[in-house]
C-alpha atoms as a PDB file:
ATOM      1  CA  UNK A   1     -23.665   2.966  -7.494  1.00  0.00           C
ATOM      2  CA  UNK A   2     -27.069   0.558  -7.119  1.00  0.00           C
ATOM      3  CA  UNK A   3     -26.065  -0.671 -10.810  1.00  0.00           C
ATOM      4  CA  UNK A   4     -22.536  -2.070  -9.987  1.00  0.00           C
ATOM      5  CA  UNK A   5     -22.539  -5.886  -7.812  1.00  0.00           C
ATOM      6  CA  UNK A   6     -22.007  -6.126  -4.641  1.00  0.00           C
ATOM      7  CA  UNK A   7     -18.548  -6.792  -2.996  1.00  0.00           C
ATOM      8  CA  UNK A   8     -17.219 -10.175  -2.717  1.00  0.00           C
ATOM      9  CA  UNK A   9     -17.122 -11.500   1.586  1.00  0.00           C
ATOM     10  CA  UNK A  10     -13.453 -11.730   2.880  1.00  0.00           C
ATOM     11  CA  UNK A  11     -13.699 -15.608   1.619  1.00  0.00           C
ATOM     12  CA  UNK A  12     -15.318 -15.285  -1.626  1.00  0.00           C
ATOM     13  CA  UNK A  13     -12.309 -12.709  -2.428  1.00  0.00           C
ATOM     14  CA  UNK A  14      -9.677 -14.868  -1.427  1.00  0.00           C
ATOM     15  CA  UNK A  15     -11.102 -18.465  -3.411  1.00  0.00           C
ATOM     16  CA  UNK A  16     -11.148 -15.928  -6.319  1.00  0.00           C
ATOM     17  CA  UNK A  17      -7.441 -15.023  -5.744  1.00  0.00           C
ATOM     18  CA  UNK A  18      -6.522 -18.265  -5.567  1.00  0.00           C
ATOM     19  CA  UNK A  19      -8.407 -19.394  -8.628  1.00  0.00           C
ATOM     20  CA  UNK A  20      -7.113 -15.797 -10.852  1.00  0.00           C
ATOM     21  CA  UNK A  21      -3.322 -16.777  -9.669  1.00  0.00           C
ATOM     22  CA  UNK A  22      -3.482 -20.284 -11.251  1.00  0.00           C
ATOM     23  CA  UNK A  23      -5.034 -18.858 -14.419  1.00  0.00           C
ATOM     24  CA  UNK A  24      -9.042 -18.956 -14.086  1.00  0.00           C
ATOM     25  CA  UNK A  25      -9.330 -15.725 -15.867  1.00  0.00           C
ATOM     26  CA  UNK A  26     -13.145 -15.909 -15.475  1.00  0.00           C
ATOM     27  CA  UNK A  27     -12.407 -15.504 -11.664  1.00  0.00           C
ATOM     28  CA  UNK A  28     -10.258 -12.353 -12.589  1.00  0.00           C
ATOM     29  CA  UNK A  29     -13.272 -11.277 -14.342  1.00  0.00           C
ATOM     30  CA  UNK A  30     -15.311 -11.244 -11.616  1.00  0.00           C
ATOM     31  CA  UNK A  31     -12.677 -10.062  -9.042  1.00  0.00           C
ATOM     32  CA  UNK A  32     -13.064  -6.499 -11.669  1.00  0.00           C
ATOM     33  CA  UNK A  33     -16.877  -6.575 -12.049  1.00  0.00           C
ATOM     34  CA  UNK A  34     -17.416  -6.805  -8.181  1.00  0.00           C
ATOM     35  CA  UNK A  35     -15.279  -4.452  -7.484  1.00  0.00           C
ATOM     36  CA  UNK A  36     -16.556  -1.473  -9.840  1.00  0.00           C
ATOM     37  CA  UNK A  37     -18.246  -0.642  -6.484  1.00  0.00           C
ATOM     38  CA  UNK A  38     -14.918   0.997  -5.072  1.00  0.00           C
ATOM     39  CA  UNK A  39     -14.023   2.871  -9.015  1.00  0.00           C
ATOM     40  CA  UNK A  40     -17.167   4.419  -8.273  1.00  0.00           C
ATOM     41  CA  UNK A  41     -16.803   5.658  -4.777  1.00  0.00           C
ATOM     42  CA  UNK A  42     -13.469   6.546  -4.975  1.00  0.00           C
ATOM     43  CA  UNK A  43     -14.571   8.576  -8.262  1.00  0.00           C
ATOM     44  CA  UNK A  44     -17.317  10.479  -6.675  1.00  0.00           C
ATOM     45  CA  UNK A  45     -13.707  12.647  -4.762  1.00  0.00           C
ATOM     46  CA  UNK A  46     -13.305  14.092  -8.650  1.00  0.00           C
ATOM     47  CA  UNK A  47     -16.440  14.787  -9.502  1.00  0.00           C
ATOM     48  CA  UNK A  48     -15.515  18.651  -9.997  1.00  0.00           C
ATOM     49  CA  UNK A  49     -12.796  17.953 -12.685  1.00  0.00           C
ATOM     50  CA  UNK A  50     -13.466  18.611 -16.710  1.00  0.00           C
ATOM     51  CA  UNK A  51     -13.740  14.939 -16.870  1.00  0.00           C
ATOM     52  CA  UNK A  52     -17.408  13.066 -17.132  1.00  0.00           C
ATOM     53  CA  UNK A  53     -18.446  10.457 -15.142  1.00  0.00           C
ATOM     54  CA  UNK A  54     -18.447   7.697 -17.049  1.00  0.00           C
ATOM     55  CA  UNK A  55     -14.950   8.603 -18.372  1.00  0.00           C
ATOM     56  CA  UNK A  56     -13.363   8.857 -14.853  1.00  0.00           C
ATOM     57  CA  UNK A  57     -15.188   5.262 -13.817  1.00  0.00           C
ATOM     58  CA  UNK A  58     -13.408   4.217 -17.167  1.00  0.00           C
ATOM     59  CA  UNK A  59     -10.246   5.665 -16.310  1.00  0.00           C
ATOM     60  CA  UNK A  60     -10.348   4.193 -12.821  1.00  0.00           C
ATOM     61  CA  UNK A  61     -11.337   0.751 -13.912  1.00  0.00           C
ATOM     62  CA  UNK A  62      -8.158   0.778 -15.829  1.00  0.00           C
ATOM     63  CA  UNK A  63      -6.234   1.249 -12.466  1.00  0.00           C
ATOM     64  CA  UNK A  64      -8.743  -2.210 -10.841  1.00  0.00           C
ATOM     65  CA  UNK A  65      -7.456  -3.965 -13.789  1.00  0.00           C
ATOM     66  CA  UNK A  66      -4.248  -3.349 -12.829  1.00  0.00           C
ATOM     67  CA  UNK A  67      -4.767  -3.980  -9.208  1.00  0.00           C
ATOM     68  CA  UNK A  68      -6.001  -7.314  -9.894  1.00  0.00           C
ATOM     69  CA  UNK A  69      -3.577  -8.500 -12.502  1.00  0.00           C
ATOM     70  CA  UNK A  70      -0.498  -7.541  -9.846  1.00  0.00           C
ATOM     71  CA  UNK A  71      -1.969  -8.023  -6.702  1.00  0.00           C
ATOM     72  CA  UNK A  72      -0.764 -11.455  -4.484  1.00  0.00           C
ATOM     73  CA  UNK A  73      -2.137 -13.041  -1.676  1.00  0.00           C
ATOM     74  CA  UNK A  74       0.652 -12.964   1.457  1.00  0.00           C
ATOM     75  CA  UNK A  75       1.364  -9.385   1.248  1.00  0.00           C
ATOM     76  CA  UNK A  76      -0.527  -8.220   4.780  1.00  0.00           C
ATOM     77  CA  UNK A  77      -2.967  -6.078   2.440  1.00  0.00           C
ATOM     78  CA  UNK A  78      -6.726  -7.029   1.117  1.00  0.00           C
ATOM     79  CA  UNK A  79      -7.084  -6.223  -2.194  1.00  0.00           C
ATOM     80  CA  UNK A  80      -9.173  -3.512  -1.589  1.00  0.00           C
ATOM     81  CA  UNK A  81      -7.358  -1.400   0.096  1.00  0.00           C
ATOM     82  CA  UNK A  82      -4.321  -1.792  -2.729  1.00  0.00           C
ATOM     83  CA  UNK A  83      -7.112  -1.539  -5.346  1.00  0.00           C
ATOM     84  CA  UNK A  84      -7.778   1.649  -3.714  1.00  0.00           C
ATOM     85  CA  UNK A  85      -4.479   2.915  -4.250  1.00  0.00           C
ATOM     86  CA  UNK A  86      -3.847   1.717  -7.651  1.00  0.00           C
ATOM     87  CA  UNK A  87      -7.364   3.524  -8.769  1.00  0.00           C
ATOM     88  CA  UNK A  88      -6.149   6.580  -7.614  1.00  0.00           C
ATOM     89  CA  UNK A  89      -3.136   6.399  -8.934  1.00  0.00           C
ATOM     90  CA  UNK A  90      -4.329   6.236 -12.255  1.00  0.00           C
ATOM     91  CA  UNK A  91      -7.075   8.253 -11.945  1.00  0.00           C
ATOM     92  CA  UNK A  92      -4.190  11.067 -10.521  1.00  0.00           C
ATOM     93  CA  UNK A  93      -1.543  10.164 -13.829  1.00  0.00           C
ATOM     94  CA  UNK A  94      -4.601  11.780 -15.846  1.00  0.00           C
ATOM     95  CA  UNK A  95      -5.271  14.635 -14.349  1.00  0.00           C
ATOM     96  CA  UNK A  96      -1.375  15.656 -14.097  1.00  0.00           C
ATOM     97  CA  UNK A  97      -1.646  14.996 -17.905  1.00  0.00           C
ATOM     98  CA  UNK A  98      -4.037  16.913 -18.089  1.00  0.00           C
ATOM     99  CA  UNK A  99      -2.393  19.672 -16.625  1.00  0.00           C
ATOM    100  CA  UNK A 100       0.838  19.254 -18.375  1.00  0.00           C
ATOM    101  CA  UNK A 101      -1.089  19.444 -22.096  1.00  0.00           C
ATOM    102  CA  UNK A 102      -2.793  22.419 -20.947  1.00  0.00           C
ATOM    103  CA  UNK A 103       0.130  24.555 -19.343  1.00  0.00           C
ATOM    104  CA  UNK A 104       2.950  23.037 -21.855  1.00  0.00           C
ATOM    105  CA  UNK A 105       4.260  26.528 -22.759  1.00  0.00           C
ATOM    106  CA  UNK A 106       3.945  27.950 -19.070  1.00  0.00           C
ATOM    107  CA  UNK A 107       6.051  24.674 -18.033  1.00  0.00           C
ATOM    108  CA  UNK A 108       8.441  25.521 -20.693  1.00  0.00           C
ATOM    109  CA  UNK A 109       8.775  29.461 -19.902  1.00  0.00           C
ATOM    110  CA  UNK A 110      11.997  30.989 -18.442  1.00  0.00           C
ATOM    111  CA  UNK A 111      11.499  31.442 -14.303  1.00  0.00           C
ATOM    112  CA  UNK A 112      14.714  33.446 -13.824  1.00  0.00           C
ATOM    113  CA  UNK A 113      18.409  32.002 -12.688  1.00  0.00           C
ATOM    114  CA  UNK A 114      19.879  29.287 -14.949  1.00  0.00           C
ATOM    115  CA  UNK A 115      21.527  25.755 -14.149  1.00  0.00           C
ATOM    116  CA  UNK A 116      24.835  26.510 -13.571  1.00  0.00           C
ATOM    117  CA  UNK A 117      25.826  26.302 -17.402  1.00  0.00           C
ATOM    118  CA  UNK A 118      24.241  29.332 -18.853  1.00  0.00           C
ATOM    119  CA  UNK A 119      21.290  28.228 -19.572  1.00  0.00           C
ATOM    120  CA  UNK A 120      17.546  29.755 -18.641  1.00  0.00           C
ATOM    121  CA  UNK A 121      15.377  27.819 -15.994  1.00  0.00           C
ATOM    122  CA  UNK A 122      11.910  26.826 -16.641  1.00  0.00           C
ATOM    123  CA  UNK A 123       9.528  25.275 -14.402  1.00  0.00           C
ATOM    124  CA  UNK A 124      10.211  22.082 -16.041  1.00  0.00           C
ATOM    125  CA  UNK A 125      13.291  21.302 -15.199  1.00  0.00           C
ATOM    126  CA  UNK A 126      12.767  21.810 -11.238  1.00  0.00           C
ATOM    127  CA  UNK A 127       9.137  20.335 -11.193  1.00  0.00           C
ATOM    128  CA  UNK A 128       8.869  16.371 -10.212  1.00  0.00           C
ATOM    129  CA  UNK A 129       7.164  14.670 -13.415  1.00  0.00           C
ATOM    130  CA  UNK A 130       7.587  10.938 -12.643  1.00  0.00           C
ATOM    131  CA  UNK A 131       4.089   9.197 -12.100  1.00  0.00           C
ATOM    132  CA  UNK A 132       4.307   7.683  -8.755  1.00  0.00           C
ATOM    133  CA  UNK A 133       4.354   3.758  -9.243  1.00  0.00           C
ATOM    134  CA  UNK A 134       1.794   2.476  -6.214  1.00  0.00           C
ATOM    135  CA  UNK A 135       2.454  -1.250  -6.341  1.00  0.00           C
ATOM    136  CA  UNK A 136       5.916  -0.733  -6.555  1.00  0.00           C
ATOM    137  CA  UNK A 137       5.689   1.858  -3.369  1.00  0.00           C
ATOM    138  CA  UNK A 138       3.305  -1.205  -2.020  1.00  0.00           C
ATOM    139  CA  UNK A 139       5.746  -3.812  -2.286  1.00  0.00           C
ATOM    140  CA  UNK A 140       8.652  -1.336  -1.296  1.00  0.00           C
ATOM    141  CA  UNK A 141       6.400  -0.197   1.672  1.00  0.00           C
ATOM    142  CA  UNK A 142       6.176  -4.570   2.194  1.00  0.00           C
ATOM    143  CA  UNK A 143      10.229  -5.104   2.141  1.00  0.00           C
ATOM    144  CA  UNK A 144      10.815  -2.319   4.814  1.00  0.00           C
ATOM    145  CA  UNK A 145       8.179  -3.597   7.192  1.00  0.00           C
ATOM    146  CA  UNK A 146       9.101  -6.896   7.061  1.00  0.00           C
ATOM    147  CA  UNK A 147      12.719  -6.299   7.572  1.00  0.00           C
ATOM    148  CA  UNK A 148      12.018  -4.387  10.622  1.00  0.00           C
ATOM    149  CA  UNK A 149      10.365  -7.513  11.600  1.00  0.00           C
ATOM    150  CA  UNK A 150      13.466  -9.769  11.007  1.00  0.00           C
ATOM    151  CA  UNK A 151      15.313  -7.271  12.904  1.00  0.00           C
ATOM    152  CA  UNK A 152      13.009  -6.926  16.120  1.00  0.00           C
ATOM    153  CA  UNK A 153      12.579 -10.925  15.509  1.00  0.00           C
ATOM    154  CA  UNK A 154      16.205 -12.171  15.387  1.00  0.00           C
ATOM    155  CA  UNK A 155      19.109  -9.896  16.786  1.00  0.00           C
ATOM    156  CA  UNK A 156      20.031  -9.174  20.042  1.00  0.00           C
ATOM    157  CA  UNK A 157      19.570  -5.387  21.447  1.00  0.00           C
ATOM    158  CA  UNK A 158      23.820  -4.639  20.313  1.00  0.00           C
ATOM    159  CA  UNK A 159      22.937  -5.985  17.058  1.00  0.00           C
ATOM    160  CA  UNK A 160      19.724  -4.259  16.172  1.00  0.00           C
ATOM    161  CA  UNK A 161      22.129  -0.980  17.377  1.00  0.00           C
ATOM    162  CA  UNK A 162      25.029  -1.759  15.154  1.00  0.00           C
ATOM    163  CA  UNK A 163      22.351  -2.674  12.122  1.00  0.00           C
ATOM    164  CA  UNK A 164      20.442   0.521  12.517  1.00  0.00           C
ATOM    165  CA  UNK A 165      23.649   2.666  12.883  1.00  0.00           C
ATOM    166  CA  UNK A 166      25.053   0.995   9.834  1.00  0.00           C
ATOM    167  CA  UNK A 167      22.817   1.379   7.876  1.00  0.00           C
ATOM    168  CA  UNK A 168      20.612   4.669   8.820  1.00  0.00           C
ATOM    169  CA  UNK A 169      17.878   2.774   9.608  1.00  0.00           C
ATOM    170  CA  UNK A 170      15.322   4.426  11.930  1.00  0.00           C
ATOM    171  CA  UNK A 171      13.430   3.038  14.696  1.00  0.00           C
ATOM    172  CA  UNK A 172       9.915   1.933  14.342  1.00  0.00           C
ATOM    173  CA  UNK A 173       7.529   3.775  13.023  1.00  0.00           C
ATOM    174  CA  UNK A 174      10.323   4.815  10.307  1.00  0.00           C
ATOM    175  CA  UNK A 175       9.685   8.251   9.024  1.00  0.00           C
ATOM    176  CA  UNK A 176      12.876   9.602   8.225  1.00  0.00           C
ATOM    177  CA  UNK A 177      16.342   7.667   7.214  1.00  0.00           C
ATOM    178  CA  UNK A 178      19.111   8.143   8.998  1.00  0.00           C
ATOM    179  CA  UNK A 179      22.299   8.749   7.794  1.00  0.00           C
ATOM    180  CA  UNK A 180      25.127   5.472   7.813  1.00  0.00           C
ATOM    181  CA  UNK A 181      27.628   4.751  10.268  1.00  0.00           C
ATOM    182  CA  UNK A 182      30.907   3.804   9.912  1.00  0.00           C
ATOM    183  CA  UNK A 183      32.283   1.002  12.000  1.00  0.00           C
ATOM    184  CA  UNK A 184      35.337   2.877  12.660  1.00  0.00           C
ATOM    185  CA  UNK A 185      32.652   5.736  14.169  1.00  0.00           C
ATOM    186  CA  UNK A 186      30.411   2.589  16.221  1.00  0.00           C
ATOM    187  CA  UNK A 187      33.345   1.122  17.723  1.00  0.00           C
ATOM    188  CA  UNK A 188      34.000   5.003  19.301  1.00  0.00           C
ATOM    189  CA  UNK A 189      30.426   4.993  20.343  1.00  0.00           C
ATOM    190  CA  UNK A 190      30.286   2.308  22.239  1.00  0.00           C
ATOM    191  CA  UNK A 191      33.491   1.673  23.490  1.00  0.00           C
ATOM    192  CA  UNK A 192      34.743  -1.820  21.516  1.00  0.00           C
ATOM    193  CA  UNK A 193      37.353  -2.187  18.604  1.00  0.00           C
ATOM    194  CA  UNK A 194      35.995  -1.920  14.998  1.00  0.00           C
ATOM    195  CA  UNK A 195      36.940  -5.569  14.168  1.00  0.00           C
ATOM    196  CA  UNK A 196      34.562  -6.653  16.823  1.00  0.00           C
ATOM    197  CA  UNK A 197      31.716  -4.376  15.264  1.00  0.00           C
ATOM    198  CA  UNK A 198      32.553  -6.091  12.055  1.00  0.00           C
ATOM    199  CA  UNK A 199      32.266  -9.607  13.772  1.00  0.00           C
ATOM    200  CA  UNK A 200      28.614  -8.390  14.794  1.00  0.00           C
ATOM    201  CA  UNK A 201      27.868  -6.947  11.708  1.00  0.00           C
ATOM    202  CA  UNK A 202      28.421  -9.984   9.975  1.00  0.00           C
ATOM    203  CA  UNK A 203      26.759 -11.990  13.020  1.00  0.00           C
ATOM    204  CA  UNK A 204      23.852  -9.639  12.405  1.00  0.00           C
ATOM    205  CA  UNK A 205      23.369  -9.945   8.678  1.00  0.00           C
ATOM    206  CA  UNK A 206      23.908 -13.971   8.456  1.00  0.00           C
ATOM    207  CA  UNK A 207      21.051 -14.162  11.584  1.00  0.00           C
ATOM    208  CA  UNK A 208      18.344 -11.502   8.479  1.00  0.00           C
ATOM    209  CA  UNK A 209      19.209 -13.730   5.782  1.00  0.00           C
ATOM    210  CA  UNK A 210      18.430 -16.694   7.595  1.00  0.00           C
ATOM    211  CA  UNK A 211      15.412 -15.258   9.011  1.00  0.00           C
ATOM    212  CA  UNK A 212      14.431 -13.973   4.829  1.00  0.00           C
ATOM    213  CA  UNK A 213      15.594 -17.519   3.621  1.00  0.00           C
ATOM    214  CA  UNK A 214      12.767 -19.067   6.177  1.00  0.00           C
ATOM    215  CA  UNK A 215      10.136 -17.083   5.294  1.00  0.00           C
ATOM    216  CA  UNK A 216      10.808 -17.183   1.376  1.00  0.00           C
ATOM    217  CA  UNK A 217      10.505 -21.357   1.943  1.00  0.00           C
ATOM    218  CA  UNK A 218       7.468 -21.204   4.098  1.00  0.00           C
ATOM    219  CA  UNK A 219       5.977 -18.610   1.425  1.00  0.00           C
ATOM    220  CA  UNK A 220       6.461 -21.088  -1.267  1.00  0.00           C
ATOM    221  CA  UNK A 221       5.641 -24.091   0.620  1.00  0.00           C
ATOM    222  CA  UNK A 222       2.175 -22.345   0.987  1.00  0.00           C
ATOM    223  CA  UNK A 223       1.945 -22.035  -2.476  1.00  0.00           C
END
């Protein structure tokens, strides 16, 4: 690790943001090169797999590159910690190709039952293959907690009820969904007609998308 630079301060990072999202693509070069620091820490966690060194801090450096290129300013998150992620991420899509090219037949060997149609199980058709997309989970991650947010922010205590119930949306922290509500159900619940949960419904949702309009125009008008 003494070979790689040292990290960028909180300020340095963010000038060289700003400069790498209006197209200085020397700053994007050194927003990678000073942060080979984290490919090789975060490395050092697979340093028991069949892969070398050098080949993982190549691997992972693929996933910085990608941090930086996607990464904005605004989101709530320092690019370290979603460089972090993104490292990982790659560095994880290898080794579950690696696995897959070395148990291809085992994946594709019967494991008893079929699917309904006749036809022999394997352990490929009930095993999860899709590489998990971190900046997408990031910005997905971004949307939920803000709109929690414009929820707590805006409506009144029947209208964060009737949202939630609606839509199966947890309370804070949000760990699990919920399943939806009908109005027809929400009006038993509390007592009113369901055209008056409708009226607050659509009370409700006019008050988010407002509240997402505002921030979208202060966003921009920061840019």
């Amino acid at each position: 690790m003494q070979s790689f630079p040292q990290p960028l301060s909180v300020e340095e990072e963010n000038e060289y943001i700003k400069r790498w999202e209006q197209g200085d693509r020397e700053a994007r070069n050194v927003l990678i090169e000073r942060n080979l620091r984290l490919v090789a820490y975060l490395v050092k966690k697979y340093s028991n797999s069949d892969h070398s060194v050098d080949d993982l801090i190549s691997i992972g450096t693929i996933g910085l590159i990608k941090a930086v290129d996607t990464y904005r300013q605004g989101r709530g998150v320092r690019l370290a910690t979603y460089a972090s992620r993104c490292i990982d991420n790659e560095l994880l899509m290898t080794f579950r190709s690696d696995k897959k090219q070395s148990k291809e037949v085992f994946l594709y060997g019967p494991i008893g039952g079929d699917d309904g149609e006749g036809n022999a199980l394997s352990f490929l058709d009930v095993l999860e293959t899709v590489d998990e997309d971190i900046p997408e989970r990031m910005e997905k991650e971004e949307n939920i907690s803000r709109l929690y947010g414009y929820i707590e922010e805006n409506l009144s205590e029947r209208e964060k009820m009737i949202i939630r119930l609606r839509y199966g949306i947890p309370k804070w922290p949000y760990v699990a969904e919920r399943p939806e509500v009908t109005q027809r159900e929400i009006a038993k619940q509390l007592g009113i007609s369901r055209s008056y949960v409708s009226r607050i419904e659509k009370k409700a949702l006019l008050k988010l998308r407002r509240a997402y309009e505002r921030r979208e125009r202060h966003g921009r008008s920061e840019n």
